[in-house]
CSV table of C-alpha atoms and ligand atoms in Angstrom, one decimal:
chain,number,residue,atom,x,y,z
M,16,UNK,CA,-9.0,5.8,1.3
M,17,UNK,CA,-5.9,4.8,3.1
M,18,UNK,CA,-5.0,1.8,5.3
M,19,UNK,CA,-7.5,-0.6,3.4
M,20,UNK,CA,-6.8,-2.6,0.4
M,21,UNK,CA,-9.1,-5.7,-0.9
M,22,UNK,CA,-6.7,-8.8,-1.3
M,23,UNK,CA,-7.2,-11.8,-3.7
M,24,UNK,CA,-6.2,-15.2,-2.7
M,25,UNK,CA,-4.9,-17.6,-4.9
M,26,UNK,CA,-7.2,-20.6,-5.3
M,27,UNK,CA,-6.4,-24.2,-5.8
M,28,UNK,CA,-9.3,-25.6,-7.9
M,29,UNK,CA,-9.6,-29.0,-9.2
M,30,UNK,CA,-12.6,-31.2,-9.7
M,31,UNK,CA,-12.7,-31.6,-5.8
M,32,UNK,CA,-13.4,-28.2,-5.1
M,33,UNK,CA,-11.4,-25.4,-3.9
M,34,UNK,CA,-8.3,-24.8,-1.8
M,35,UNK,CA,-7.1,-21.5,-0.3
M,36,UNK,CA,-3.7,-21.2,1.6
M,37,UNK,CA,-2.3,-18.1,3.6
M,38,UNK,CA,0.9,-18.1,4.9
M,39,UNK,CA,3.3,-15.3,6.2
M,40,UNK,CA,5.2,-14.1,4.2
M,41,UNK,CA,4.3,-15.4,1.2
M,42,UNK,CA,0.6,-14.0,0.5
M,43,UNK,CA,-0.2,-12.3,4.1
M,44,UNK,CA,1.4,-9.1,5.1
M,45,UNK,CA,1.6,-10.1,9.0
M,46,UNK,CA,2.1,-13.0,10.7
M,47,UNK,CA,-1.4,-14.0,12.6
M,48,UNK,CA,-1.3,-13.9,16.4
M,49,UNK,CA,-5.0,-14.4,16.8
M,50,UNK,CA,-7.9,-15.6,14.7
M,51,UNK,CA,-11.6,-15.1,15.3
M,52,UNK,CA,-14.9,-15.5,13.5
M,53,UNK,CA,-18.1,-13.7,13.7
M,54,UNK,CA,-21.6,-15.6,12.6
M,55,UNK,CA,-25.2,-15.9,13.3
M,56,UNK,CA,-25.7,-12.1,13.1
M,57,UNK,CA,-29.3,-11.1,12.7
M,58,UNK,CA,-30.1,-9.3,10.0
M,59,UNK,CA,-30.6,-5.9,11.4
M,60,UNK,CA,-27.5,-6.1,13.5
M,61,UNK,CA,-24.5,-4.0,13.2
M,62,UNK,CA,-21.5,-4.2,14.6
M,63,UNK,CA,-17.8,-2.7,14.6
M,64,UNK,CA,-18.2,1.1,15.3
M,65,UNK,CA,-14.5,1.5,16.4
M,66,UNK,CA,-11.1,1.7,15.1
M,67,UNK,CA,-7.8,0.2,16.4
M,68,UNK,CA,-4.7,2.2,17.0
M,69,UNK,CA,-2.1,-0.7,15.9
M,70,UNK,CA,-3.7,-3.6,15.0
M,71,UNK,CA,-4.0,-5.3,11.5
M,72,UNK,CA,-6.7,-7.4,10.1
M,73,UNK,CA,-7.6,-9.2,7.0
M,74,UNK,CA,-11.8,-10.0,7.2
M,75,UNK,CA,-12.8,-13.0,5.1
M,76,UNK,CA,-16.2,-13.8,4.3
M,77,UNK,CA,-16.4,-17.8,4.4
M,78,UNK,CA,-19.7,-18.2,3.2
M,79,UNK,CA,-22.9,-15.4,2.6
M,80,UNK,CA,-22.3,-12.0,2.5
M,81,UNK,CA,-21.4,-9.0,4.7
M,82,UNK,CA,-21.0,-5.1,4.0
M,83,UNK,CA,-18.2,-3.0,5.7
M,84,UNK,CA,-18.3,0.5,5.8
M,85,UNK,CA,-14.5,2.0,6.1
M,86,UNK,CA,-13.5,5.3,7.3
M,87,UNK,CA,-9.9,7.0,7.4
M,88,UNK,CA,-11.4,10.3,9.1
M,89,UNK,CA,-11.9,12.1,5.7
M,90,UNK,CA,-12.8,9.4,3.2
M,91,UNK,CA,-15.5,6.7,3.4
M,92,UNK,CA,-16.5,3.4,1.7
M,93,UNK,CA,-18.5,0.6,1.4
M,94,UNK,CA,-16.8,-2.8,0.5
M,95,UNK,CA,-19.2,-5.9,-0.1
M,96,UNK,CA,-17.6,-9.1,1.1
M,97,UNK,CA,-19.4,-12.2,-0.5
M,98,UNK,CA,-16.1,-14.3,-1.9
M,99,UNK,CA,-14.3,-17.0,0.3
M,100,UNK,CA,-10.7,-16.3,-1.7
M,101,UNK,CA,-11.2,-12.2,-1.2
M,102,UNK,CA,-9.9,-10.5,2.0
M,103,UNK,CA,-10.1,-7.0,3.2
M,104,UNK,CA,-6.8,-5.7,4.6
M,105,UNK,CA,-7.6,-2.9,7.3
M,106,UNK,CA,-4.7,-1.2,9.0
M,107,UNK,CA,-4.3,1.1,11.9
M,108,UNK,CA,-6.7,3.9,12.3
M,109,UNK,CA,-9.4,3.0,10.3
M,110,UNK,CA,-13.2,3.0,11.6
M,111,UNK,CA,-15.1,0.1,10.5
M,112,UNK,CA,-18.7,-0.9,10.4
M,113,UNK,CA,-20.2,-4.2,9.6
M,114,UNK,CA,-23.7,-4.8,8.5
M,115,UNK,CA,-26.5,-6.4,6.3
M,116,UNK,CA,-25.1,-9.7,7.4
M,117,UNK,CA,-26.6,-12.2,5.2
M,118,UNK,CA,-28.2,-15.6,6.6
M,119,UNK,CA,-25.5,-18.2,7.4
M,120,UNK,CA,-22.6,-15.5,7.0
M,121,UNK,CA,-19.4,-16.1,8.7
M,122,UNK,CA,-16.7,-13.2,8.9
M,123,UNK,CA,-13.4,-14.5,9.5
M,124,UNK,CA,-10.8,-12.3,11.1
M,125,UNK,CA,-7.0,-12.6,11.1
M,126,UNK,CA,-5.3,-10.4,13.3
M,127,UNK,CA,-1.5,-9.3,13.6
M,128,UNK,CA,-1.8,-9.2,17.7
M,129,UNK,CA,-3.8,-10.4,20.4
M,130,UNK,CA,-6.4,-9.0,22.0
M,131,UNK,CA,-6.2,-5.6,23.8
M,132,UNK,CA,-9.1,-3.5,24.6
M,133,UNK,CA,-6.9,-0.4,25.0
M,134,UNK,CA,-6.1,-0.6,21.3
M,135,UNK,CA,-9.8,0.2,20.6
M,136,UNK,CA,-11.2,3.8,20.1
M,137,UNK,CA,-15.2,3.6,20.5
M,138,UNK,CA,-15.9,7.2,20.4
M,139,UNK,CA,-16.4,8.5,16.9
M,140,UNK,CA,-15.2,12.2,17.3
M,141,UNK,CA,-11.9,11.3,19.3
M,142,UNK,CA,-11.3,8.9,16.2
M,143,UNK,CA,-11.8,11.4,13.7
M,144,UNK,CA,-9.1,14.0,15.5
M,145,UNK,CA,-6.7,10.7,15.7
M,146,UNK,CA,-7.1,9.9,12.6
M,147,UNK,CA,-6.6,13.5,11.0
M,148,UNK,CA,-3.3,13.5,12.9
M,149,UNK,CA,-2.1,10.1,12.0
M,150,UNK,CA,-2.9,10.6,8.0
M,151,UNK,CA,-1.5,14.5,8.1
M,152,UNK,CA,2.0,13.0,7.6
M,153,UNK,CA,1.0,11.4,4.0
M,154,UNK,CA,-1.2,14.2,3.0
M,155,UNK,CA,1.9,16.3,3.9
M,156,UNK,CA,4.1,14.4,1.4
M,157,UNK,CA,1.8,15.5,-1.1
M,158,UNK,CA,3.6,19.2,-0.9
M,159,UNK,CA,6.9,17.6,-2.7
M,160,UNK,CA,4.8,15.8,-5.5
M,161,UNK,CA,4.3,18.7,-7.7
M,162,UNK,CA,7.2,19.4,-10.1
M,163,UNK,CA,7.4,21.9,-13.1
M,164,UNK,CA,6.6,19.6,-16.0
M,165,UNK,CA,5.8,16.4,-14.1
M,166,UNK,CA,3.7,15.0,-10.9
M,167,UNK,CA,4.4,12.4,-8.7
M,168,UNK,CA,1.4,10.0,-7.2
M,169,UNK,CA,1.7,6.9,-5.2
M,170,UNK,CA,1.0,4.2,-7.0
M,171,UNK,CA,-2.0,2.5,-7.0
M,172,UNK,CA,-3.2,-1.3,-7.7
M,173,UNK,CA,-5.0,0.0,-11.0
M,174,UNK,CA,-1.5,1.2,-12.4
M,175,UNK,CA,-0.6,-2.7,-12.5
M,176,UNK,CA,-0.9,-2.5,-16.5
M,177,UNK,CA,1.1,0.4,-16.9
M,178,UNK,CA,4.0,-1.2,-14.6
M,179,UNK,CA,3.7,-4.3,-16.9
M,180,UNK,CA,4.1,-2.4,-20.0
M,181,UNK,CA,7.2,-0.9,-18.7
M,182,UNK,CA,8.7,-3.8,-17.2
M,183,UNK,CA,8.3,-6.0,-19.9
M,184,UNK,CA,9.4,-3.5,-22.4
M,185,UNK,CA,12.9,-5.0,-23.5
M,186,UNK,CA,14.7,-1.7,-24.3
M,187,UNK,CA,13.7,-0.4,-20.8
M,188,UNK,CA,14.3,-3.2,-18.4
M,189,UNK,CA,17.4,-4.7,-19.0
M,190,UNK,CA,19.0,-3.5,-15.5
M,191,UNK,CA,15.4,-4.0,-13.3
M,192,UNK,CA,15.0,-7.6,-12.0
M,193,UNK,CA,12.6,-9.5,-14.6
M,194,UNK,CA,9.0,-10.0,-13.8
M,195,UNK,CA,6.6,-12.5,-15.3
M,196,UNK,CA,4.4,-11.1,-18.3
M,197,UNK,CA,1.3,-11.5,-15.6
M,198,UNK,CA,-1.2,-8.6,-14.9
M,199,UNK,CA,-2.4,-10.8,-12.0
M,200,UNK,CA,1.1,-11.0,-10.4
M,201,UNK,CA,1.7,-7.0,-10.6
M,202,UNK,CA,-1.4,-6.3,-8.9
M,203,UNK,CA,-0.4,-8.7,-6.4
M,204,UNK,CA,2.9,-7.1,-6.1
M,205,UNK,CA,0.9,-3.5,-5.7
M,206,UNK,CA,-1.5,-5.1,-3.1
M,207,UNK,CA,1.4,-5.7,-1.3
M,208,UNK,CA,3.3,-2.8,-1.9
M,209,UNK,CA,0.5,-0.8,-0.6
M,210,UNK,CA,0.4,-2.6,2.6
M,211,UNK,CA,3.9,-1.4,3.2
M,212,UNK,CA,3.1,1.9,2.1
M,213,UNK,CA,0.5,2.1,4.7
M,214,UNK,CA,3.0,1.1,7.2
M,215,UNK,CA,5.6,3.9,6.2
M,216,UNK,CA,7.7,1.1,4.9
M,217,UNK,CA,8.1,2.2,1.2
M,218,UNK,CA,7.1,4.3,-1.1
M,219,UNK,CA,6.2,4.0,-5.1
M,220,UNK,CA,5.8,7.0,-7.3
M,221,UNK,CA,4.2,7.1,-10.4
M,222,UNK,CA,5.7,10.2,-12.8
M,223,UNK,CA,2.6,11.8,-14.7
M,224,UNK,CA,3.0,14.8,-17.2
M,225,UNK,CA,0.7,17.5,-16.7
M,226,UNK,CA,-2.0,16.2,-18.5
M,227,UNK,CA,-2.3,13.3,-16.6
M,228,UNK,CA,-0.3,11.0,-18.9
M,229,UNK,CA,1.8,8.1,-17.3
M,230,UNK,CA,5.6,8.5,-17.6
M,231,UNK,CA,6.9,5.9,-15.4
M,232,UNK,CA,7.9,5.0,-11.9
M,233,UNK,CA,10.4,5.7,-8.9
M,234,UNK,CA,10.5,3.9,-5.8
M,235,UNK,CA,12.2,4.6,-2.1
M,236,UNK,CA,12.8,1.4,-0.3
M,237,UNK,CA,14.5,0.0,2.4
M,238,UNK,CA,13.8,3.0,4.9
M,239,UNK,CA,15.5,2.9,8.1
M,240,UNK,CA,14.2,5.2,10.4
M,241,UNK,CA,16.8,4.4,12.9
M,242,UNK,CA,19.9,5.4,10.9
M,243,UNK,CA,18.1,7.9,8.6
M,244,UNK,CA,18.7,6.1,5.3
M,245,UNK,CA,17.0,4.8,2.5
M,246,UNK,CA,17.5,3.4,-0.9
M,247,UNK,CA,16.5,5.4,-4.1
M,248,UNK,CA,15.7,2.5,-7.6
M,249,UNK,CA,13.2,0.7,-9.5
M,250,UNK,CA,13.5,3.7,-11.4
M,251,UNK,CA,11.7,3.2,-15.2
M,252,UNK,CA,10.7,5.9,-17.5
M,253,UNK,CA,8.5,5.1,-20.7
M,254,UNK,CA,9.4,6.0,-24.3
M,255,UNK,CA,7.0,9.5,-24.2
M,256,UNK,CA,9.1,10.7,-21.2
M,257,UNK,CA,9.1,14.5,-21.4
M,258,UNK,CA,12.8,16.2,-21.4
M,259,UNK,CA,12.7,16.9,-17.6
M,260,UNK,CA,10.5,14.1,-16.4
M,261,UNK,CA,13.6,11.9,-14.7
M,262,UNK,CA,15.5,14.7,-13.5
M,263,UNK,CA,12.2,16.5,-11.7
M,264,UNK,CA,11.4,12.9,-10.4
M,265,UNK,CA,14.6,12.5,-8.9
M,266,UNK,CA,14.7,15.9,-7.4
M,267,UNK,CA,11.1,15.2,-5.8
M,268,UNK,CA,12.2,12.0,-4.6
M,269,UNK,CA,15.3,13.6,-2.9
M,270,UNK,CA,12.9,16.4,-1.3
M,271,UNK,CA,10.7,13.6,0.0
M,272,UNK,CA,13.7,11.7,1.5
M,273,UNK,CA,15.6,14.7,3.0
M,274,UNK,CA,12.6,17.2,4.0
M,275,UNK,CA,9.8,15.0,4.4
M,276,UNK,CA,11.0,11.6,5.6
M,277,UNK,CA,14.1,13.6,7.5
M,278,UNK,CA,16.8,11.1,6.0
M,279,UNK,CA,20.3,11.9,6.1
M,280,UNK,CA,21.7,9.8,3.3
M,281,UNK,CA,19.8,8.1,0.2
M,282,UNK,CA,21.8,5.1,-1.5
M,283,UNK,CA,21.1,4.6,-5.3
M,284,UNK,CA,20.6,1.4,-6.6
M,285,UNK,CA,22.0,1.1,-9.8
M,286,UNK,CA,23.8,-1.9,-12.0
M,287,UNK,CA,27.2,-1.9,-12.7
M,288,UNK,CA,26.9,-1.9,-16.7
M,289,UNK,CA,23.9,0.6,-16.7
M,290,UNK,CA,25.9,3.2,-18.3
M,291,UNK,CA,23.0,5.4,-19.1
M,292,UNK,CA,22.1,6.0,-15.5
M,293,UNK,CA,25.8,6.0,-14.4
M,294,UNK,CA,25.5,9.2,-16.8
M,295,UNK,CA,22.9,10.5,-15.4
M,296,UNK,CA,23.8,10.3,-11.9
M,297,UNK,CA,27.3,12.0,-13.0
M,298,UNK,CA,25.4,14.8,-14.1
M,299,UNK,CA,24.3,15.1,-10.5
M,300,UNK,CA,27.6,14.5,-9.5
M,301,UNK,CA,26.3,11.7,-7.0
M,302,UNK,CA,28.2,9.1,-8.9
M,303,UNK,CA,31.9,8.1,-7.8
M,304,UNK,CA,33.9,4.9,-8.2
F,408,T46,C1,-13.0,-5.5,14.8
F,408,T46,C2,-14.1,-6.3,14.3
F,408,T46,C3,-14.0,-6.4,12.6
F,408,T46,C4,-12.4,-10.9,23.1
F,408,T46,O1,-12.5,-11.2,24.1
F,408,T46,N1,-11.3,-11.4,22.1
F,408,T46,C5,-11.2,-10.8,21.0
F,408,T46,O2,-10.3,-11.4,20.3
F,408,T46,C6,-12.6,-10.1,20.5
F,408,T46,C7,-12.1,-9.9,18.8
F,408,T46,C8,-13.6,-10.0,21.4
F,408,T46,N2,-13.3,-10.3,22.4
F,408,T46,C9,-14.5,-9.9,23.2
F,408,T46,C10,-15.0,-8.5,23.4
F,408,T46,C11,-16.5,-8.2,23.7
F,408,T46,O3,-16.9,-8.5,25.1
F,408,T46,O4,-15.5,-10.0,22.5
F,408,T46,C12,-17.2,-9.4,22.6
F,408,T46,C13,-17.5,-9.0,21.2
F,408,T46,O5,-16.4,-8.1,20.7
F,408,T46,P1,-16.9,-6.7,19.8
F,408,T46,O6,-18.0,-6.0,20.4
F,408,T46,O7,-15.5,-5.9,20.0
F,408,T46,O8,-17.3,-7.3,18.3
F,408,T46,P2,-17.3,-6.4,16.9
F,408,T46,O9,-17.9,-7.3,16.0
F,408,T46,O10,-18.0,-5.3,17.2
F,408,T46,O11,-15.7,-6.2,16.4
F,408,T46,C14,-15.0,-7.3,16.3
F,408,T46,C15,-13.5,-7.0,16.9
F,408,T46,O12,-13.4,-6.7,18.2
F,408,T46,C16,-12.9,-5.8,16.3
F,408,T46,O13,-11.3,-5.9,16.7
F,408,T46,O14,-12.1,-5.1,14.2
F,408,T46,O15,-14.6,-7.7,14.6
């Protein structure tokens, strides 16, 4: 499912109760231009039945519960919102239907833009056509994700455990920025990454072997579509890596950068003392002092 992520907000709890704070860019992916809320919806009433072309929103059920059916033109999911510190991020080109509002349900919506009727697509057939075109790009990228001995997959929130394992492994993490030992933090990082990915700002790939076993990660970021350049980095391979895993990951990501993303330049993010990486890139003849 594209452009939809469930978010969990930190709760400050003490003997007086709970408080949840949302602040851009700390834990919100966009700055809020509009807020509205929906309440007193009768039990059998359904709302929504439209998509937005540009708008990003976060739906939070502040009391009671509500179900949200989301569609991306190919896939469909139903998400129940019933927790005041949970939000549902819905990005552009997602069809949404809200139903089964419980008594006293209040659905708060944080929106990235002001109200604009022209941003709505209310005709479902028209939506499916536009959505298939909109998400075609990301499906096209899958062509470049198949190597000889490994495949690439876009990282998912459920990869947080493996990511934490690698990034806290002393033998592997010397030249990467340190992360805390918290699974929650890695999940939050991946949640925010997913939203950057949906907005085509960044791509984080997991390398797996042909038996679907996790091997490592690599990232394309600082994507500058105007100047046609991006950065390759956050490259980490587990101790079980296969002989050509690193090489193939690199080649596939170069194909994605140059062929799929149409870049002219890829910058390598390598620390000065990382001799192993220098040696690796020298073999490509891309490293020069
Ligand atoms: C969405 C889901 C989750 C305004 O004048 N300003 C506004 O900011 C909004 C949101 C609505 N309106 C007017 C337009 C309609 O005359 O309020 C009326 C009801 O809106 P609508 O039928 O679009 O409501 P829902 O519940 O079907 O959909 C709303 C949002 O419109 C939509 O963006 O994603 O909630």
